[in-house]
Structures are given as structure tokens and as C-alpha cells.
Short mmCIF file of C-alpha atoms in Angstrom, two decimals:
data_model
loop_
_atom_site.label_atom_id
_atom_site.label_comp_id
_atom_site.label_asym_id
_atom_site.label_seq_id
_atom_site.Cartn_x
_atom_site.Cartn_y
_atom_site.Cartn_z
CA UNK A 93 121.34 83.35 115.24
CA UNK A 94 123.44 83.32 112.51
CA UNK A 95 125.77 86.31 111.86
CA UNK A 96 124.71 86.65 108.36
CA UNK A 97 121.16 87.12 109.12
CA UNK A 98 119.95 91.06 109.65
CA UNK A 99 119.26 91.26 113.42
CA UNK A 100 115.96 94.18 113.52
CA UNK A 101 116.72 97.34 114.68
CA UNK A 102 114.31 98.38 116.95
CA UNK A 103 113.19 102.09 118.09
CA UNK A 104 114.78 103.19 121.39
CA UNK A 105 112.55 102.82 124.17
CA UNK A 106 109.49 105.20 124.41
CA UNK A 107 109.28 105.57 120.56
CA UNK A 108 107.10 104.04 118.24
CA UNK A 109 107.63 103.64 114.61
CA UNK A 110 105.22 104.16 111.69
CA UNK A 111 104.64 105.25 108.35
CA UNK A 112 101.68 108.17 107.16
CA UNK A 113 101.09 109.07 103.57
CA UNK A 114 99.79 112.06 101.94
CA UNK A 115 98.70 112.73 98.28
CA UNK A 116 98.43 115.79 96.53
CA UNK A 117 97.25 117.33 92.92
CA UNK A 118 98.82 119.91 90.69
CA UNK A 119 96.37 123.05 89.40
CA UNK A 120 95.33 121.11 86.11
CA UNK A 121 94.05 118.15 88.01
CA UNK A 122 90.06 118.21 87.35
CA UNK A 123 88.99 118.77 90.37
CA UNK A 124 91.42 121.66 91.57
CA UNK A 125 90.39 123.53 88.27
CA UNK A 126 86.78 123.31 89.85
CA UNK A 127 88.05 124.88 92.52
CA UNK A 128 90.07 127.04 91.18
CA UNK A 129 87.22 128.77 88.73
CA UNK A 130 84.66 128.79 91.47
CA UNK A 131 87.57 131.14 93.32
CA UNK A 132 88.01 133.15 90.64
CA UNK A 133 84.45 133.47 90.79
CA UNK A 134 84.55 134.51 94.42
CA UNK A 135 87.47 136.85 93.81
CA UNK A 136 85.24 138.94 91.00
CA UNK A 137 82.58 139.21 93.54
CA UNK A 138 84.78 139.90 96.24
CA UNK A 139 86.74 143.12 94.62
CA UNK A 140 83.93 144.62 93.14
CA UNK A 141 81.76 144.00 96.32
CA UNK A 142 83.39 143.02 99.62
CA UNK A 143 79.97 142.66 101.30
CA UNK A 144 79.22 139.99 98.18
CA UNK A 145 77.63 136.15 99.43
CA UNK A 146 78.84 133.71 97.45
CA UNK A 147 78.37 129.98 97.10
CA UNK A 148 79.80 129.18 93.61
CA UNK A 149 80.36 125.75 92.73
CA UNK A 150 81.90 124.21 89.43
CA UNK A 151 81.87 120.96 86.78
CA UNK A 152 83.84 120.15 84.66
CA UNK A 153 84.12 117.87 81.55
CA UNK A 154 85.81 117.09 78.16
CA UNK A 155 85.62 120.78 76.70
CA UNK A 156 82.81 122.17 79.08
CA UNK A 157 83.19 124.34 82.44
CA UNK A 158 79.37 125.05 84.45
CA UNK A 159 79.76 127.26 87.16
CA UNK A 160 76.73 127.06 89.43
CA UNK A 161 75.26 128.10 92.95
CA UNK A 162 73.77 131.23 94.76
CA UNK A 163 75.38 134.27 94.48
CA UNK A 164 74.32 137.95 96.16
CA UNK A 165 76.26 140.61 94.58
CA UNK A 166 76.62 143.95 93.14
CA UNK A 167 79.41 143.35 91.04
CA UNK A 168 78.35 142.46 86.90
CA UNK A 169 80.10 139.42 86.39
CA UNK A 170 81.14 138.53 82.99
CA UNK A 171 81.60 134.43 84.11
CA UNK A 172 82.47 133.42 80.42
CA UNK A 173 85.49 135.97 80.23
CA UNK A 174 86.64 134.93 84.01
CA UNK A 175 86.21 130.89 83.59
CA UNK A 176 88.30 131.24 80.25
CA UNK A 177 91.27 133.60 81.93
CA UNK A 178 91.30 131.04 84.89
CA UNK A 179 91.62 128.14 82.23
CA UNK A 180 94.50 130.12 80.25
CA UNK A 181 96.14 130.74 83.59
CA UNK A 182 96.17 127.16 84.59
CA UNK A 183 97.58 126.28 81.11
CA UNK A 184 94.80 124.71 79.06
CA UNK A 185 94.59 125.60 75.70
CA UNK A 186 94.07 122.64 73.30
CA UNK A 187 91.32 120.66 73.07
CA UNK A 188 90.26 118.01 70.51
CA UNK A 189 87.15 115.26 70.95
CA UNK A 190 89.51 112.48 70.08
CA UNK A 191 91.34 110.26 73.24
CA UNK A 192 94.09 109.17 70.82
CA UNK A 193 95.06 112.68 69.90
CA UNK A 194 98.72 113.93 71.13
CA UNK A 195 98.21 117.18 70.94
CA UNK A 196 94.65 117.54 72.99
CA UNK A 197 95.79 118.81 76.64
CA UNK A 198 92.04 118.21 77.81
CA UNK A 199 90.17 121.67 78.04
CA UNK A 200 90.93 124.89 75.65
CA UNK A 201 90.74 128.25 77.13
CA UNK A 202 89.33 129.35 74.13
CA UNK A 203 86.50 126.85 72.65
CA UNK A 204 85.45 125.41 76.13
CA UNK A 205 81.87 125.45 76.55
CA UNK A 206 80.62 127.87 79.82
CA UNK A 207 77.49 127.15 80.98
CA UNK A 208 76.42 129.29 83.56
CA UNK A 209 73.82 128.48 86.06
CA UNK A 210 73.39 131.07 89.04
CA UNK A 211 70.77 132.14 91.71
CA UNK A 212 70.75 134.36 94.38
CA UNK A 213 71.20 133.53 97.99
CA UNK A 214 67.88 132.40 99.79
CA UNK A 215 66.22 135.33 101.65
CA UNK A 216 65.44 132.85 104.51
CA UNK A 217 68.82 132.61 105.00
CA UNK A 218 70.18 136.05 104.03
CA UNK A 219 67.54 137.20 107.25
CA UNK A 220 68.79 134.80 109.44
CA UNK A 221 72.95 135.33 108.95
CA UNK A 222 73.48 138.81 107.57
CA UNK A 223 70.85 140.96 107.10
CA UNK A 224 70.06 143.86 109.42
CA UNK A 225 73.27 142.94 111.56
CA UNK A 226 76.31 144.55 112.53
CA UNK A 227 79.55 143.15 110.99
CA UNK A 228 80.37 141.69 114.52
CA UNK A 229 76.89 139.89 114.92
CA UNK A 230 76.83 138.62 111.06
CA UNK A 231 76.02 134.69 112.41
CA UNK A 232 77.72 131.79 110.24
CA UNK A 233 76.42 130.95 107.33
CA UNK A 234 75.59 127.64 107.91
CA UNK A 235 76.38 124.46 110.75
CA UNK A 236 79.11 122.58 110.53
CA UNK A 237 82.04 121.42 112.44
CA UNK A 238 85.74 122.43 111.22
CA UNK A 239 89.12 121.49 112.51
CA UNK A 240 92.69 122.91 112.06
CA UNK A 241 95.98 121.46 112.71
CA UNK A 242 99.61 121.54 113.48
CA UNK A 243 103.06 119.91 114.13
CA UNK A 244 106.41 121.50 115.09
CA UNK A 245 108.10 119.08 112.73
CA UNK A 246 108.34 121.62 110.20
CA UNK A 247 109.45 125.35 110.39
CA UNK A 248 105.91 125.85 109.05
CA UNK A 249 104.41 123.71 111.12
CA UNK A 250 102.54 121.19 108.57
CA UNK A 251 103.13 117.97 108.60
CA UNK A 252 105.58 116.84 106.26
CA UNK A 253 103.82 114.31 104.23
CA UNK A 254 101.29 117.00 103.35
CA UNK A 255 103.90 119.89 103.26
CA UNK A 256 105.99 117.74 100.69
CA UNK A 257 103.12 116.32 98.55
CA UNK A 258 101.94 119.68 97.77
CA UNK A 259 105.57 121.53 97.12
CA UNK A 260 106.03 118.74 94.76
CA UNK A 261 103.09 119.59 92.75
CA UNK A 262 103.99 123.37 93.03
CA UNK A 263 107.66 122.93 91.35
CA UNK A 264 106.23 120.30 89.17
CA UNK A 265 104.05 124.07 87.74
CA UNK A 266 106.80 126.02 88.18
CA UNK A 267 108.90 124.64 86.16
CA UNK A 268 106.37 123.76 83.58
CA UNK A 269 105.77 127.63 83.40
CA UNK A 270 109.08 129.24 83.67
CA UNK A 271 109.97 126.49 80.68
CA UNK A 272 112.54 124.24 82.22
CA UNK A 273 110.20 121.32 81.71
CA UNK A 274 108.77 122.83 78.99
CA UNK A 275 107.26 119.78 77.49
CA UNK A 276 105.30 118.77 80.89
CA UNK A 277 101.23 119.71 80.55
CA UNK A 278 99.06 120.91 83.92
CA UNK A 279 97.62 117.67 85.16
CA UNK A 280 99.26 115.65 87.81
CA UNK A 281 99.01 114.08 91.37
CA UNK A 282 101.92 113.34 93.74
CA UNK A 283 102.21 111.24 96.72
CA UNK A 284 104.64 110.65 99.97
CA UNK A 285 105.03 108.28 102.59
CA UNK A 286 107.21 109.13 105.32
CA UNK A 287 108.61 107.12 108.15
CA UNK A 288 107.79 108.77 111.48
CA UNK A 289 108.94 108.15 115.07
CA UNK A 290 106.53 109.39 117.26
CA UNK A 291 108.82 110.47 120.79
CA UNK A 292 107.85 109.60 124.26
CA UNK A 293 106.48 113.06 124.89
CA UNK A 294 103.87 112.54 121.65
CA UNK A 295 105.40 114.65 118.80
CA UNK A 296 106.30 113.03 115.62
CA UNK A 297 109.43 113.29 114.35
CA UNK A 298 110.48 112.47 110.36
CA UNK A 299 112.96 109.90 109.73
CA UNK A 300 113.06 108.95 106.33
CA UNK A 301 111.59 109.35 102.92
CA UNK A 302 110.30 106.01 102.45
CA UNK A 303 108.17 106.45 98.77
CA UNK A 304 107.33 108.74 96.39
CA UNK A 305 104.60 108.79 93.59
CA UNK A 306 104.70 111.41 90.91
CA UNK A 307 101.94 111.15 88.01
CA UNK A 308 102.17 114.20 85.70
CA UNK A 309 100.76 114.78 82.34
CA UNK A 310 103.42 115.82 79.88
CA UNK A 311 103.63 116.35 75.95
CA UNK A 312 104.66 113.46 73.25
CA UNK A 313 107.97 111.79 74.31
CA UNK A 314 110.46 112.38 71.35
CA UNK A 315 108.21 114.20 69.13
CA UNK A 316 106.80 116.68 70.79
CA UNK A 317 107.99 120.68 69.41
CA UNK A 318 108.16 123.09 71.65
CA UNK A 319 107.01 125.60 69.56
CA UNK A 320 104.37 124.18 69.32
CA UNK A 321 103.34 123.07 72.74
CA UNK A 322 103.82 126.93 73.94
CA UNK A 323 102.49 128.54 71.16
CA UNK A 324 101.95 131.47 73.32
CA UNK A 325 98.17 130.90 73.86
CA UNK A 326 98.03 130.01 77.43
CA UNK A 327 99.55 131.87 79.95
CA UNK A 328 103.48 130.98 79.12
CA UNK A 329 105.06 133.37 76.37
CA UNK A 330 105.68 132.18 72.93
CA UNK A 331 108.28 130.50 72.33
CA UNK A 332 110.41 131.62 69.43
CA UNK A 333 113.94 130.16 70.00
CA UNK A 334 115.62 127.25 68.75
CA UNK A 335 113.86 123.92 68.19
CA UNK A 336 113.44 121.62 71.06
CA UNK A 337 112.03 117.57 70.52
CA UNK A 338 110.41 116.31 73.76
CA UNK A 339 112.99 113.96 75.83
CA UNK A 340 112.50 110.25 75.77
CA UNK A 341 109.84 109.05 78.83
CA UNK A 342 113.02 107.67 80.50
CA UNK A 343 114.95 111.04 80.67
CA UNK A 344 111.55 112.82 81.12
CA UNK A 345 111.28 110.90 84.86
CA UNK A 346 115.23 111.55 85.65
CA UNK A 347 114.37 115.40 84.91
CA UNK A 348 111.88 115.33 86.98
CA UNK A 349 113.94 113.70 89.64
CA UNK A 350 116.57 116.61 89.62
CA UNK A 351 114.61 119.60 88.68
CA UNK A 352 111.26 118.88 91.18
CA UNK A 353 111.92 116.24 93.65
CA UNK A 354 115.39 117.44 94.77
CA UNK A 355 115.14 120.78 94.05
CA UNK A 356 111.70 120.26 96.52
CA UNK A 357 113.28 118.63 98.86
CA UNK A 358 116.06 121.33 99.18
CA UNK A 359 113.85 124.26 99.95
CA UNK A 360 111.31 122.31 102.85
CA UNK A 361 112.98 123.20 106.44
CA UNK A 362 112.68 120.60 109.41
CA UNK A 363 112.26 121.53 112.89
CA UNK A 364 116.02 120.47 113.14
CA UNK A 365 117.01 123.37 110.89
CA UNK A 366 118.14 121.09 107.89
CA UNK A 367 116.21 120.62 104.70
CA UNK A 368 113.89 117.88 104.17
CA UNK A 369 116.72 116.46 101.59
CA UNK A 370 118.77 114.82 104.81
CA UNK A 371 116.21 112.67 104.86
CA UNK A 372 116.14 111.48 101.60
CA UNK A 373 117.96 108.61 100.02
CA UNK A 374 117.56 107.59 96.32
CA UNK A 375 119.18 104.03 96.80
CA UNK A 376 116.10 103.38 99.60
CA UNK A 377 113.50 105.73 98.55
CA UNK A 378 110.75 103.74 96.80
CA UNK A 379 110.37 106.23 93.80
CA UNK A 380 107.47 105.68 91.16
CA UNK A 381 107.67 108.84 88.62
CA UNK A 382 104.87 108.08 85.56
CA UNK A 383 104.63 104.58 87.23
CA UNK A 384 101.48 103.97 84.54
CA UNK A 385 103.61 104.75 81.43
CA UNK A 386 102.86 108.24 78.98
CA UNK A 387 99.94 110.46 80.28
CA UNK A 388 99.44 112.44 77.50
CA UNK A 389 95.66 112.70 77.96
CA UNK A 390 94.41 114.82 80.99
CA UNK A 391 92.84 117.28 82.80
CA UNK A 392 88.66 117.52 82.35
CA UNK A 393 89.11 114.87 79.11
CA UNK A 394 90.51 112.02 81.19
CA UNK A 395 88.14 112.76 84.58
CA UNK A 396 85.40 115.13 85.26
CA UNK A 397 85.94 117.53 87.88
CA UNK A 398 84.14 118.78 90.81
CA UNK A 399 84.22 121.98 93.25
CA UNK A 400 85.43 120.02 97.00
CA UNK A 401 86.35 116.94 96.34
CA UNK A 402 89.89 117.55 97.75
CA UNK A 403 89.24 118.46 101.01
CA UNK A 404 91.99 116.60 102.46
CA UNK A 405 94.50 117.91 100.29
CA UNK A 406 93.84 121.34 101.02
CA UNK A 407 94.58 120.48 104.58
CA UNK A 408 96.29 118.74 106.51
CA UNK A 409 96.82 115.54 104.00
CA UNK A 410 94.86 112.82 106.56
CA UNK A 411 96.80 114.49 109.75
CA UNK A 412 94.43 115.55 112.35
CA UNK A 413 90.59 116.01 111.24
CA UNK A 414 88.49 117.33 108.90
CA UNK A 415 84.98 118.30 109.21
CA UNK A 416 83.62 117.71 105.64
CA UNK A 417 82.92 120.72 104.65
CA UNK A 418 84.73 122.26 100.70
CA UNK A 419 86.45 125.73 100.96
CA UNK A 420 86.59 126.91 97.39
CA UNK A 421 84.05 129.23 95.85
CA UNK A 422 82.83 130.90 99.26
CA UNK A 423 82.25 133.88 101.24
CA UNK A 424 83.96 134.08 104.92
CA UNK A 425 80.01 133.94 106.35
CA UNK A 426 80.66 130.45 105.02
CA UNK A 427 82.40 128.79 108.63
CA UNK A 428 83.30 125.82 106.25
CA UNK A 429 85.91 127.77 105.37
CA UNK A 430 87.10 131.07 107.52
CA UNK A 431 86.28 128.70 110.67
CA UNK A 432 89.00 126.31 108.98
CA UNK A 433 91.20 129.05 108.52
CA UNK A 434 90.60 130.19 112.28
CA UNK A 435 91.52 126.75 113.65
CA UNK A 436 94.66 126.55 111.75
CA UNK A 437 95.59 129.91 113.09
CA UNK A 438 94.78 128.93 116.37
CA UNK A 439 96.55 125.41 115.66
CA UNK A 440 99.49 127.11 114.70
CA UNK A 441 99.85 129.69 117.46
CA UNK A 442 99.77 127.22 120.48
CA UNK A 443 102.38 125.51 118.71
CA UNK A 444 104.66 128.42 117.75
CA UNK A 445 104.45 129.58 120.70
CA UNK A 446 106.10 126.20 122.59
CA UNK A 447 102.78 125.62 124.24
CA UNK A 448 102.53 122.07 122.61
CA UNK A 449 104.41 120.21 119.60
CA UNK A 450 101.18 118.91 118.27
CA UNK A 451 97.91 120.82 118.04
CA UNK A 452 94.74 119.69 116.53
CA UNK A 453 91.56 122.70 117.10
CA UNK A 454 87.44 122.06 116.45
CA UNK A 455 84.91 124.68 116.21
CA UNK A 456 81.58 124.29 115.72
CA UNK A 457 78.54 126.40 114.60
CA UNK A 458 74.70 127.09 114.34
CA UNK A 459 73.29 128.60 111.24
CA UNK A 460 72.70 132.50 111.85
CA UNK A 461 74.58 131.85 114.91
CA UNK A 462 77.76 134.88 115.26
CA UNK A 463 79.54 132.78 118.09
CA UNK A 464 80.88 129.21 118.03
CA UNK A 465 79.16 126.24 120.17
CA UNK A 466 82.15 124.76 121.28
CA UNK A 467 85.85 124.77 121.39
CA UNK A 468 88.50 121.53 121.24
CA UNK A 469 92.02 121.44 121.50
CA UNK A 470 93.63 118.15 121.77
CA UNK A 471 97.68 118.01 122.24
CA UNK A 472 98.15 114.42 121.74
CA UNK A 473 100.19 114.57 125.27
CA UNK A 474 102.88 117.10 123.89
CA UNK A 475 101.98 120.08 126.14
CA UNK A 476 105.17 121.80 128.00
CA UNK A 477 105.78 121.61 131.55
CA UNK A 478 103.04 121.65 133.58
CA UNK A 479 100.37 122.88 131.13
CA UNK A 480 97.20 120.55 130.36
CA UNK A 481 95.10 120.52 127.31
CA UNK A 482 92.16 122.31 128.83
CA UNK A 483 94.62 125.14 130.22
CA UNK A 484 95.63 125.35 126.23
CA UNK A 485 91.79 125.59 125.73
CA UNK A 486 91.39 128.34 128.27
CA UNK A 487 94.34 130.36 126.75
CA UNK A 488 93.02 129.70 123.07
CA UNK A 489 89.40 131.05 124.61
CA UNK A 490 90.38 134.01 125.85
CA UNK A 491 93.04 135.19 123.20
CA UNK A 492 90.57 134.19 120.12
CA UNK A 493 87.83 135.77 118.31
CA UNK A 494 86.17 133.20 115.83
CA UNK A 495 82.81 135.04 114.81
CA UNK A 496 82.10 134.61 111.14
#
């Protein structure tokens, strides 16, 4: 072989190479403000009346929220005054029926349509979960399998992919609202692929930050006042200083760079004790930041939006399993989602505490049933020492309670 050709470096022996990528959306993204109002639904029910059951689903589109579902309360719900204080908070506050318009951010806080469309829970059901039962025998609230997951490569114990997507769409808000970026507008999606080894002994190990895809809805490039684009009537205070034009598209993407992809980077812990940013190369990384051009047009304007329809995001980001079922909007009888919540805890714990590197948990359930049919744990082949997978299961067994 010649010497000027690249000889492949290969993994050492007993590791295998791959790449796994996870996407993620920020709060403005259609379908998380779904979610998000159908919570805020939830959470109205839930202070006023803890015992409340609540299945609250939500569409959105152009200029028009519809929350919608079954819904067994005491609490008196004003749901146009808490779908308009959830739209403020996410920061949308400007709508106009034109898609050429520069100054429409998709859904207004204060003109938005709320159409409102609830029952209450079915009695056949209500008798068969809740009714007439102690809290301890309240049965789930309806089948379902859910799964929960974790990996030691983190100090958190997410997998990175996921853990990364989703800080990246958190700073990519936070710096919209504390008005560092002030000109960038609450719709936007992110996405990583990392380059894994996994080891001989089945954990997975990050080696490299191979891409990165930021999408992010932002205000006029170069025209753009920011006086005018927080005028004070979403969540963000009024701005009153000096004038400030919008930066050109290109030094829009290099903020963005600095101020939520670094700064991200800096603040996610690996299992080695060094920040995710040792990872990370600019010169290799594959970076696409607004790869489609301006995305001035968003939120419910540019895509309708749906309650559950990022399950996988609000995971585990493709890592382990998922059993179908939508968290946002319900009540913990509702396994779909305190089961999920369960398995990560349980997940988590055998992990934490050096049982296994990897963990991935299933429960499953009957409808009015209080205890779970069946318990998984898979290790992928990462337990310690001597211990097998099913002695993992025993220990999970006997030191978890997973009723409803």
C-alpha cells in the first residue's frame, strides 16, 4: 500500500463502532405547544383538585388552540384564560393570516381562537379504576405497556444523543428569553449524531460529535427592531433600551454556535467527569445551523400541532423502547405516563447504583388493574460481577412499588 493512502483505523478488539442520532424540539414547536397547553390544563385541575382525572388533549393551527378530552374535576376552569397564559409564556404573540408577513410569529396569545371541547370521564371506567377504592387499590387507568431507560454514559444517566438534543433546544429558549438572542422566535428542532463505541462488557461509550442540526425560527435578518420584536407582550419584558437591527443570517448561525452549542456542550457532564465539549471538534463536526435558509414563519402557522406526537423526544431519543403511549395532559391513574416515570426511576437506580451500565425496564398493565402484569429488565450484558439480569429483576421486584 502506498504510504500516502489513509490506512483505517480500526476499534480495538472487543469494541464495535457506530453512530445513533437523536432529534429534539424547542417549546414553540407545534406539537410541544399541544403538549404543553394540555399540561397546563392538567396542572389547573391538579392544584385545585388533586383527586382530579384528566385526559386533556390539544390542536393546534394558524391562530386557533382546541383543547379537548374527558375531564373529572372540581376545580372551575377558565381554559380560555389558561391556553392564552401558556401561549404568552411560550412566547407567541403576533399573529397575521398572511405567509409572507415578517412580523407574524405564528399564534398570538391574545387573538388566538380557543375552542373548547370537554367531557367528563366515562362512569364505566371511573367504576372500574377509581371509584370506591382505596388510594393503594386505585387500578391503572388503562392497558398499555411502558418502558424506561438508562446509560452510565452520562452523570445523569441519559444517553447523550438525547441528553444533548434537548439541552440544545433549552439554551436555544434561554437565551431567546433572557435577550441575548433577542431576535430568535420560539420554534425550532435540533438534532445530534454521535459516534459510539460500544465496550466488550456492553456499555456504550461517546467518542465524538459527529453532526449537528439546528433549525430555529428567528426574526427578519438585518431589519428586524428589537423593540419591536419584544414589545413586552409575551412573557419577556419590554424592551426600552437602545436600538438593536437583527444580525445578518450568517452572523445569526455563528451566534448561535457560541452562545447555544458551546455554551451546551460546556455544561453536559460525561461519565468520565469532563464536559461533553472534549468531544467536540468544529473542524470535523458536520454542523448544519438554519441549513434551509430564513425561518421566519413558524410555530401553529407553518404546521399544525398535536398533543403526543413526540413521544420519542420526551424519552429516551430512539435509545431503548417505547411503548406508544403520549404523557402530556394526564392524570398519574394514566400508566402511560406515571408507569413511564416508574421505569425510568427504576432504570436509573440499577444503574446508579453500579448494578449495570445499561438498563432498559417494561411494565405492563390491565385496565382497573392496581398491580402490574409483568416486569422486564434487560442489561444488554453490562451487569457487575456475578449478577444476572433476572437477579436485577428480583432486586427491582422487591425494592419497587409501581401501583398507579
Amino acid at each position: 500500500m502506498s504510504a500516502s493512502k489513509k490506512q483505517k483505523v480500526s476499534a480495538p478488539e472487543g469494541v464495535r463502532e457506530f453512530m445513533f442520532s437523536s432529534e429534539s424540539v424547542n417549546e414553540g414547536h407545534p406539537d410541544k405547544v399541544a403538549d404543553q397547553v394540555s399540561d397546563a390544563v392538567l396542572d389547573a385541575c391538579l392544584t385545585a383538585d388533586p383527586l382530579s382525572k384528566v385526559a386533556c388533549e390539544t390542536a393546534t393551527k394558524d391562530n386557533m388552540v382546541m383543547v379537548f378530552g374527558e375531564i373529572t374535576t372540581g376545580a372551575k376552569l377558565d381554559y380560555d384564560k389558561i391556553v392564552r397564559n401558556e401561549v404568552r409564556k411560550i412566547g407567541f404573540d403576533s399573529f397575521e393570516d398572511d405567509l409572507s408577513s415578517v412580523k407574524s410569529k405564528g399564534l398570538s396569545c391574545d387573538t388566538c381562537e380557543v375552542l373548547v371541547r370537554i367531557n367528563k370521564q366515562s362512569p364505566d371506567i371511573a367504576g372500574g379504576v377509581h371509584v370506591g377504592k382505596s388510594d393503594l387499590d386505585v387500578g391503572a387507568g388503562d392497558q398499555g405497556i411502558m418502558f424506561g431507560y438508562a446509560s452510565d454514559e452520562t452523570e445523569n444517566c441519559m444517553p447523550l444523543t438525547h441528553m444533548m438534543a434537548t439541552q440544545l433546544g433549552k439554551t436555544l429558549t434561554d437565551v431567546r428569553k433572557d435577550g441575548t438572542l433577542w431576535w430568535l422566535r420560539p420554534d425550532g428542532k435540533t438534532q445530534v449524531t454521535i459516534k459510539y463505541n460500544q465496550n466488550a462488557d456492553g456499555s456504550v461509550e461517546p467518542t465524538m460529535i459527529h453532526t449537528v442540526v439546528i433549525s430555529t425560527q428567528h426574526a427578519e435578518p438585518l431589519k428586524a427592531k428589537r423593540t419591536e420584536e419584544q414589545d413586552g407582550k409575551d412573557m419577556r419584558k419590554k424592551y426600552t433600551g437602545k436600538e438593536q437591527i437583527a444580525p445578518s443570517m450568517e452572523d445569526m448561525n455563528e451566534a448561535i454556535h457560541d452562545k447555544v452549542i458551546v455554551a451546551t456542550l460546556k455544561n453536559i457532564k460525561l461519565k468520565n467527569g469532563k464536559s461533553a465539549y472534549s468531544i467536540y471538534d468544529r473542524e470535523t463536526c458536520n454542523l448544519h445551523i438554519n441549513p434551509s435558509g430564513k425561518f421566519i414563519i413558524g410555530g401553529p402557522q407553518g404546521d399544525a400541532g398535536l398533543t403526543g406526537r413526540k413521544i420519542i423526544i420526551d424519552t429516551y431519543g430512539g435509545w431503548g423502547a417505547h411503548g406508544g403511549g403520549a404523557f402530556s395532559g394526564k392524570d398519574p391513574t394514566k400508566v402511560d405516563r406515571s408507569a413511564a416515570y416508574a421505569c425510568r426511576w427504576m432504570a436509573k437506580s440499577v444503574v446508579k447504583s453500579g448494578l449495570c451500565k445499561r438498563a432498559c425496564v417494561q411494565l405492563s398493565y390491565a385496565i382497573g388493574v392496581a398491580k402490574p402484569l409483568s416486569l422486564f429488565v434487560e442489561t444488554y450484558g453490562t451487569e457487575n460481577g456475578d449478577l444476572s439480569a433476572q437477579a436485577i429483576t428480583n432486586i427491582v421486584k422487591i425494592n419497587f412499588d409501581a401501583r398507579p
